[in-house]
Amino acid sequence: MISRPPRPRERGIPDATVARLPVYLRALQALQDRGTATVSSEDLAGAAGVNSAKLRKDLSHLGSYGTRGVGYEVEYLVYQISRELGLTQDWSVAIVGIGNLGRALANYGGFGTRGFRIAALLDADPEVVGRTVASLDVRHIDNLEDVVRDKGVSIGVIATPAGSAQGVAGRFVEAGVSSILNFAPVVLNVPDGVDVRKVDLSIELQILAFHAQRRADGDGRGAERAGLEVT
Amino acid sequence: MISRPPRPRERGIPDATVARLPVYLRALQALQDRGTATVSSEDLAGAAGVNSAKLRKDLSHLGSYGTRGVGYEVEYLVYQISRELGLTQDWSVAIVGIGNLGRALANYGGFGTRGFRIAALLDADPEVVGRTVASLDVRHIDNLEDVVRDKGVSIGVIATPAGSAQGVAGRFVEAGVSSILNFAPVVLNVPDGVDVRKVDLSIELQILAFHAQRRADGDGRGAERAGLEVT
DNA sequence: CCCACTTTGTGCGTGCTTTCACAAGCGCGT
DNA sequence: ACGCGCTTGTGAAAGCACGCACAAAGTGGG
């Protein structure tokens, strides 16, 4: 096999676009709350902090939902993006590791638009198990498989120390969870077909430090590389 | 003017590379703790979850620190990456918004390698101001400018509700902070020369939901798009 | 009905990222 | 001293992503 067939991408929305859709959605919901009926790509792009051509191209991947000379109908667009992101159905989330971060996550009520329901909290520490956090009983990690099955958990959140994360990930996968959000500072090893996203505090700080240093360093001329919003 | 002069990028490390250096650094530190002296690009790439060619090219931006036939000396590489990221100096961090998340951040001791020192906690709520969190007094937000000056804060972390975030960002910038890590679900508006990074819970969940739906949807054939680790 | 104005959707050039593939370099055993 | 095996560093190719600029398409006024 010389070259695999040039990647059909059968219904392909580029990953970069997918990463921005939630931002557009939030901006749109803000507009909706303010009673705005339609919005131009220029204005929406401004609110979302992106280039308007990029926004139009992103939206064009979902179909032609705008009206030339007018703009986009806010309500309709909210619906289309929600549908595309899969927010019209309910996702059941389990959080493992109820330390400071786990508690913060559990209490973080406004999970964007609804669509996400925190179904269970799990921890290994007997000190924590049995307590009530965000009106949920914290259950022992040994019940992970049962909880996943009984509550139909489809997204697992790992907020444990680094050492336990891989083990938890493995159990999630074994139990049939194929979407994992990982806050532990380790690279998770998972089989193909499992989607892992990582959120890492200290990595973000380190990237900021790099740019800050660069700014301070070569300051024969300032701000040569700056103001970059990053997703 | 047809084309701007082709972007000198005077000491340019690509952004994509910078974003991965912290991951390499962590993997290297794990190796170091285990007493490993040298490591091949293949092994390190494995530990960091990236392609080995990519890793080598990334490292080549820092200079030629490997030995052919052998690999990279762990300790030396740790030092080089740390230096490049600016972790050999101390960064003073202020956290604004001491809710669940702010507390979690304040208590998150292991900020990667040292290099980051939490210098101050600020909040607007009189109920919270004055309390001690992570052995720091929570001070009133009105002291932001003083704190930034007195403690030499160079990185600001915003963990407030969405509504307050822009205001806090403005004050940070005004006070001379030009690196901001934003946890609030809003797009911050800052002048050029200020570096904002955003961490957003619900966006991550929405992206997971998208891929999960895709997997469930078009399952005439499974897992056509999967296993993608994302930074 | 037509014209001026607005705004979308997209073709195209450019630059960045990733990946492959391999020559050059290094260490070790003989 | 020499050759063998291993591993780096990098040219070259392919794929993506971004943003400009413009044609196409719609609106509203006269």
XYZ file of C-alpha atoms (C1' of nucleotides) in Angstrom:
522
model
C 0.000 0.000 0.000
C 1.672 3.185 -1.155
C -0.689 5.839 0.027
C -3.967 5.450 1.782
C -6.879 6.845 -0.213
C -6.826 10.611 0.313
C -9.002 10.700 3.412
C -12.638 11.079 2.403
C -13.660 12.705 5.745
C -17.187 11.698 5.057
C -19.007 14.364 6.992
C -16.007 16.233 8.026
C -16.083 19.244 10.222
C -12.465 20.224 10.855
C -11.310 19.811 14.434
C -10.314 23.451 14.599
C -13.881 24.388 13.747
C -15.371 22.013 16.294
C -13.211 23.610 18.964
C -14.679 26.996 18.149
C -18.338 26.047 17.884
C -18.849 26.102 21.664
C -17.486 29.640 21.746
C -19.900 30.760 19.064
C -22.682 29.008 20.879
C -21.997 30.887 24.063
C -21.839 34.207 22.265
C -25.117 33.412 20.537
C -26.815 32.508 23.777
C -25.718 35.818 25.239
C -27.271 37.569 22.244
C -30.405 35.506 22.625
C -30.727 36.487 26.272
C -30.444 40.081 25.204
C -33.290 39.533 22.771
C -31.295 39.920 19.574
C -32.975 38.182 16.649
C -30.312 38.240 13.953
C -26.586 38.870 13.906
C -24.006 39.463 11.201
C -20.853 37.408 10.934
C -18.908 40.548 11.693
C -20.657 41.141 15.007
C -20.693 37.524 16.077
C -17.044 37.182 15.199
C -16.319 40.202 17.326
C -18.131 38.696 20.280
C -16.323 35.408 19.844
C -12.946 36.987 19.297
C -12.261 35.591 15.838
C -11.927 36.767 12.269
C -15.265 37.095 10.515
C -14.184 35.134 7.463
C -13.156 32.296 9.710
C -16.491 32.383 11.422
C -18.358 32.262 8.148
C -16.250 29.381 6.947
C -16.813 27.543 10.194
C -20.561 27.988 9.963
C -20.574 26.997 6.332
C -19.461 23.534 7.432
C -22.810 23.108 9.135
C -24.747 24.203 6.080
C -26.000 27.477 4.723
C -27.815 28.973 7.634
C -27.289 32.640 6.902
C -29.170 35.132 4.770
C -27.118 37.389 2.553
C -27.686 41.018 3.246
C -29.060 40.183 6.670
C -26.978 37.798 8.718
C -27.784 34.760 10.817
C -30.939 34.140 12.762
C -29.744 33.740 16.316
C -32.243 31.203 17.532
C -31.921 28.970 14.518
C -28.155 29.046 14.692
C -28.181 28.182 18.384
C -30.241 25.162 17.563
C -28.065 24.058 14.662
C -24.836 24.341 16.607
C -26.343 22.606 19.618
C -27.484 19.785 17.445
C -24.133 19.487 15.746
C -22.333 19.385 19.068
C -24.721 16.773 20.362
C -26.201 18.961 23.067
C -29.758 18.110 22.173
C -29.276 14.838 23.935
C -28.280 14.319 27.537
C -24.804 13.262 28.515
C -24.243 11.553 31.799
C -20.971 12.484 33.480
C -19.095 10.778 36.303
C -16.352 12.568 38.218
C -13.617 10.562 39.874
C -11.465 12.212 42.498
C -13.386 14.485 44.822
C -10.564 16.666 46.056
C -10.553 20.418 45.704
C -10.808 20.258 41.975
C -13.402 17.515 41.883
C -15.577 19.491 44.262
C -15.159 22.604 42.171
C -16.232 20.689 39.096
C -19.188 19.101 40.836
C -20.405 22.477 42.022
C -19.804 24.183 38.725
C -23.479 24.209 37.952
C -23.651 25.975 34.646
C -22.286 23.342 32.354
C -22.640 25.547 29.341
C -26.054 24.870 28.067
C -27.709 21.980 29.711
C -26.904 18.718 28.030
C -24.526 17.544 30.719
C -25.739 15.920 33.889
C -23.389 14.969 36.666
C -24.557 11.504 37.507
C -22.020 10.344 40.039
C -19.037 11.286 42.167
C -16.438 8.686 43.066
C -13.386 8.649 45.275
C -11.017 6.156 46.855
C -10.517 7.957 50.167
C -12.784 6.488 52.901
C -12.688 9.925 54.480
C -14.487 11.374 51.493
C -16.726 8.482 50.484
C -20.187 8.889 51.902
C -20.118 12.651 52.103
C -22.527 14.743 50.137
C -21.121 17.091 47.530
C -23.322 19.151 45.278
C -26.276 17.090 46.534
C -24.716 13.840 45.423
C -23.363 11.072 47.610
C -19.729 10.388 46.989
C -19.412 6.698 46.297
C -16.435 4.429 46.507
C -14.394 3.974 43.383
C -15.031 0.226 43.552
C -18.546 0.969 42.328
C -17.309 2.560 39.144
C -18.444 -0.210 36.840
C -21.867 -0.430 38.495
C -22.347 3.317 38.369
C -21.378 3.512 34.725
C -23.860 0.830 33.862
C -26.714 1.960 36.086
C -26.490 5.652 35.305
C -25.548 5.269 31.672
C -22.378 7.283 32.085
C -20.830 8.207 28.768
C -18.275 10.806 29.819
C -15.720 10.268 32.530
C -13.900 13.095 34.283
C -10.645 12.280 36.029
C -9.638 14.685 38.792
C -7.449 12.327 40.782
C -3.755 12.639 41.603
C -1.455 11.750 38.745
C -0.666 8.327 40.134
C -4.233 7.064 40.039
C -5.311 8.535 36.738
C -4.181 5.763 34.405
C -5.879 3.141 36.539
C -9.144 5.041 36.570
C -8.934 5.627 32.842
C -8.478 1.925 32.267
C -11.525 1.108 34.353
C -13.590 3.710 32.558
C -12.612 2.256 29.213
C -13.225 -1.268 30.397
C -16.656 -0.208 31.582
C -17.477 1.195 28.156
C -16.826 4.907 28.608
C -15.111 6.222 25.524
C -14.922 9.933 26.268
C -12.593 11.065 29.018
C -11.713 14.489 30.316
C -8.438 14.307 32.192
C -7.267 16.879 34.724
C -4.431 14.783 36.085
C -0.984 15.753 34.877
C -0.196 12.554 33.036
C -0.532 11.298 29.504
C -3.211 8.649 29.486
C -2.780 5.502 27.517
C -6.029 4.384 25.983
C -7.001 2.103 23.115
C -8.065 3.441 19.745
C -11.614 4.626 19.685
C -11.381 6.330 23.051
C -11.286 10.100 23.043
C -9.205 11.784 25.712
C -8.992 15.500 26.281
C -6.582 16.946 28.745
C -6.782 20.090 30.808
C -3.590 20.993 32.526
C -3.062 23.952 34.738
C 0.620 24.014 34.971
C 1.058 23.560 31.242
C -0.972 26.684 30.647
C 1.103 28.607 33.144
C 4.303 27.390 31.542
C 3.177 28.542 28.131
C 2.330 31.937 29.571
C 5.739 32.065 31.204
C 7.429 31.308 27.922
C 5.763 34.198 26.155
C 6.289 36.519 29.103
C 9.965 35.699 29.155
C 10.229 36.222 25.447
C 8.612 39.605 25.820
C 11.021 40.570 28.582
C 14.069 39.064 26.899
C 14.494 40.388 23.455
C 13.000 43.743 24.210
C 14.966 45.642 21.665
C 11.413 46.044 20.427
C 8.455 45.110 22.488
C 5.367 43.062 21.823
C 6.542 41.480 18.612
C 4.601 38.383 19.417
C 1.589 38.997 21.505
C -2.110 39.213 22.048
C -2.574 35.703 20.828
C -5.741 34.160 22.088
C -5.385 30.451 22.219
C -7.952 27.738 22.306
C 2.826 46.679 -0.345
C 2.401 43.219 -1.756
C 3.618 40.985 0.995
C 5.001 41.919 4.358
C 8.635 40.925 4.795
C 8.578 37.187 5.378
C 8.374 37.273 9.160
C 11.869 37.005 10.583
C 10.779 35.202 13.780
C 14.091 36.103 15.239
C 14.500 33.288 17.715
C 11.462 31.472 16.669
C 10.173 28.436 18.415
C 6.833 27.567 16.812
C 3.817 27.915 19.065
C 2.867 24.316 18.515
C 6.245 23.297 19.846
C 6.027 25.564 22.872
C 2.719 23.989 23.774
C 4.358 20.564 23.860
C 7.525 21.426 25.751
C 5.795 21.288 29.141
C 4.589 17.797 28.341
C 8.079 16.668 27.470
C 9.361 18.312 30.592
C 6.987 16.391 32.777
C 7.827 13.109 31.101
C 11.520 13.844 31.567
C 11.086 14.637 35.223
C 9.299 11.334 35.705
C 12.258 9.594 34.074
C 14.652 11.556 36.229
C 12.840 10.499 39.386
C 13.149 6.941 38.234
C 16.869 7.452 37.848
C 17.045 7.162 34.076
C 20.085 8.923 32.683
C 19.423 8.967 28.960
C 16.385 8.448 26.789
C 15.786 7.968 23.091
C 13.388 10.124 21.122
C 11.308 7.034 20.564
C 10.853 6.341 24.254
C 10.338 9.923 25.258
C 7.829 10.386 22.476
C 6.003 7.351 23.748
C 5.838 8.765 27.253
C 4.633 12.105 25.960
C 2.125 10.635 23.551
C 3.535 12.088 20.339
C 5.252 10.993 17.176
C 9.005 10.612 17.605
C 9.891 12.661 14.524
C 7.823 15.488 15.882
C 9.585 15.272 19.188
C 12.992 15.396 17.557
C 12.033 18.375 15.459
C 10.634 20.126 18.515
C 13.832 19.568 20.449
C 15.935 20.613 17.501
C 14.462 24.090 17.881
C 16.240 24.391 21.200
C 19.554 23.297 19.736
C 21.312 19.981 19.269
C 21.139 18.394 22.654
C 21.050 14.747 21.646
C 23.756 12.235 20.895
C 23.314 10.036 17.852
C 23.316 6.398 18.625
C 22.497 7.155 22.263
C 19.671 9.581 22.801
C 19.202 12.573 25.068
C 20.700 13.080 28.464
C 17.700 13.463 30.727
C 19.107 15.920 33.222
C 20.573 18.209 30.630
C 17.385 18.245 28.624
C 15.303 19.025 31.698
C 17.510 22.019 32.285
C 17.374 23.224 28.695
C 13.611 22.988 28.453
C 13.136 24.630 31.832
C 15.346 27.476 30.794
C 13.576 27.883 27.479
C 10.200 27.960 29.186
C 11.426 30.516 31.668
C 11.094 28.241 34.682
C 14.532 29.066 35.981
C 13.140 32.326 37.225
C 10.294 32.797 39.631
C 6.870 33.893 38.486
C 4.531 35.535 40.894
C 0.880 34.615 40.407
C -2.261 36.279 41.719
C -5.594 34.485 41.716
C -8.789 36.490 41.592
C -12.050 34.813 42.522
C -11.740 32.487 45.488
C -14.764 30.311 44.872
C -14.586 26.569 44.510
C -12.282 26.775 41.560
C -10.078 29.495 42.988
C -9.623 27.473 46.148
C -8.779 24.405 44.133
C -6.172 26.350 42.205
C -4.708 27.888 45.345
C -4.345 24.482 46.937
C -2.987 22.842 43.832
C 0.489 22.795 45.264
C 2.509 21.079 42.619
C 2.651 23.784 39.995
C 4.626 21.607 37.677
C 8.171 22.283 38.544
C 8.587 25.133 40.901
C 8.880 28.430 39.137
C 5.395 29.578 40.030
C 4.608 31.119 43.368
C 1.098 32.056 44.359
C 1.582 35.502 45.771
C -1.936 36.642 46.460
C -5.596 35.679 46.529
C -8.264 38.283 45.851
C -12.038 38.307 45.978
C -14.892 40.790 46.001
C -17.150 38.932 48.422
C -16.819 40.322 51.984
C -17.783 36.863 53.167
C -14.596 35.463 51.671
C -12.195 38.359 52.160
C -10.115 37.892 55.270
C -10.277 34.127 55.310
C -7.165 32.056 54.993
C -6.864 29.769 52.008
C -3.772 27.725 51.335
C -2.034 29.733 54.075
C -2.709 33.033 52.349
C -5.078 35.755 53.462
C -7.745 36.488 50.921
C -7.612 40.205 50.239
C -10.227 42.477 48.790
C -10.152 43.024 45.075
C -9.720 46.752 45.651
C -6.133 46.002 46.596
C -5.361 44.482 43.225
C -3.136 47.296 42.040
C -1.231 47.438 45.323
C -0.755 43.698 45.415
C 0.494 43.559 41.860
C 3.020 46.258 42.586
C 4.142 45.053 45.998
C 4.409 41.372 45.160
C 5.663 41.836 41.645
C 2.812 39.826 40.162
C 3.406 38.991 36.527
C 0.720 36.393 35.896
C -2.929 36.892 36.710
C -5.416 34.061 37.077
C -9.088 34.860 36.712
C -11.471 32.426 38.380
C -14.403 34.755 38.840
C -17.920 34.456 37.465
C -18.234 35.426 33.823
C -19.660 38.819 34.601
C -16.670 40.065 36.542
C -13.931 38.644 34.379
C -13.568 41.475 31.884
C -13.355 44.029 34.646
C -10.665 42.104 36.469
C -8.746 41.604 33.250
C -8.818 45.315 32.601
C -7.460 46.051 36.040
C -4.727 43.469 35.664
C -3.665 44.999 32.392
C -3.837 48.496 33.793
C -1.660 47.395 36.674
C 0.938 46.057 34.272
C 0.167 42.330 34.214
C 0.495 41.095 30.676
C -0.073 37.358 31.112
C -3.535 36.195 32.028
C -4.994 32.762 32.540
C -8.751 32.937 32.260
C -11.128 30.327 33.646
C -14.247 32.415 33.227
C -16.444 31.489 30.279
C -16.072 34.749 28.382
C -13.854 36.074 25.662
C -11.616 38.688 27.202
C -10.856 41.873 25.401
C -7.302 42.995 25.973
C -4.894 45.313 24.198
C -2.099 44.035 22.006
C 0.879 42.843 23.927
C -1.202 41.052 26.527
C -1.252 37.291 26.389
C -4.474 35.592 27.383
C -4.959 31.854 27.639
C -8.344 30.376 28.302
C -9.334 27.196 30.073
C -12.942 26.291 29.717
C -14.565 23.315 31.215
C -17.758 23.226 29.347
C -16.042 23.757 26.014
C -14.000 20.643 26.621
C -17.096 18.678 27.469
C -18.846 19.926 24.363
C -15.978 18.848 22.174
C -16.067 15.421 23.768
C -19.793 15.264 23.173
C -19.315 16.101 19.533
C -16.914 13.252 18.960
C -18.991 10.868 21.033
C -22.056 11.679 18.997
C -20.142 11.258 15.789
C -19.015 7.845 16.937
C -22.549 6.842 17.837
C -24.135 8.417 14.768
C -22.568 7.198 11.632
C -21.835 3.789 12.986
C -22.192 1.992 9.745
C -18.525 1.645 10.516
C -17.169 2.331 13.942
C -14.268 4.378 15.219
C -13.502 6.045 11.945
C -12.349 9.101 13.790
C -10.981 8.405 17.167
C -8.214 8.112 19.660
C -7.195 11.642 19.040
C -5.268 13.107 21.910
C -5.686 16.820 21.927
C -3.617 19.492 23.468
C -38.819 47.369 -11.605
C -34.315 48.699 -10.790
C -30.441 50.238 -8.259
C -27.571 50.819 -4.286
C -26.236 48.610 -0.309
C -25.353 44.857 2.777
C -23.684 40.423 3.961
C -22.901 35.622 3.011
C -20.248 31.761 1.062
C -15.928 30.455 -0.977
C -11.718 30.213 -4.273
C -7.132 31.035 -3.621
C -2.550 32.149 -1.932
C 0.359 31.738 2.099
C 2.459 29.952 5.957
C 2.488 26.613 9.643
C 2.424 21.552 11.178
C 2.999 17.022 10.733
C 5.080 12.971 8.950
C 8.187 10.219 6.223
C 12.502 8.807 5.067
C 17.297 8.905 5.148
C 22.064 10.637 5.492
C 25.239 11.766 9.027
C 27.133 10.750 13.480
C 28.278 8.172 17.532
C 29.567 4.014 20.475
C 30.910 -0.599 20.935
C 32.690 -4.998 19.995
C 36.105 -7.359 17.610
C 41.127 0.360 13.040
C 37.062 -0.965 11.212
C 32.479 -2.009 10.580
C 27.829 -2.604 12.509
C 23.852 -1.133 14.677
C 21.410 2.402 16.666
C 19.648 7.153 16.929
C 19.617 11.923 15.849
C 18.734 15.929 12.914
C 16.582 17.542 8.814
C 15.121 17.942 3.706
C 11.057 17.347 1.301
C 6.184 16.364 0.698
C 1.587 16.520 2.092
C -2.094 18.290 4.747
C -4.365 21.979 7.381
C -5.664 26.391 8.775
C -6.114 31.201 8.131
C -7.499 35.383 6.039
C -8.151 38.249 1.843
C -11.004 39.570 -1.475
C -14.841 39.037 -4.392
C -18.883 37.097 -6.779
C -23.440 35.758 -5.627
C -27.576 36.689 -3.294
C -30.595 38.987 -0.641
C -33.021 43.696 1.208
C -35.126 48.069 0.887
C -36.027 52.554 -1.158
C -37.569 55.195 -4.892
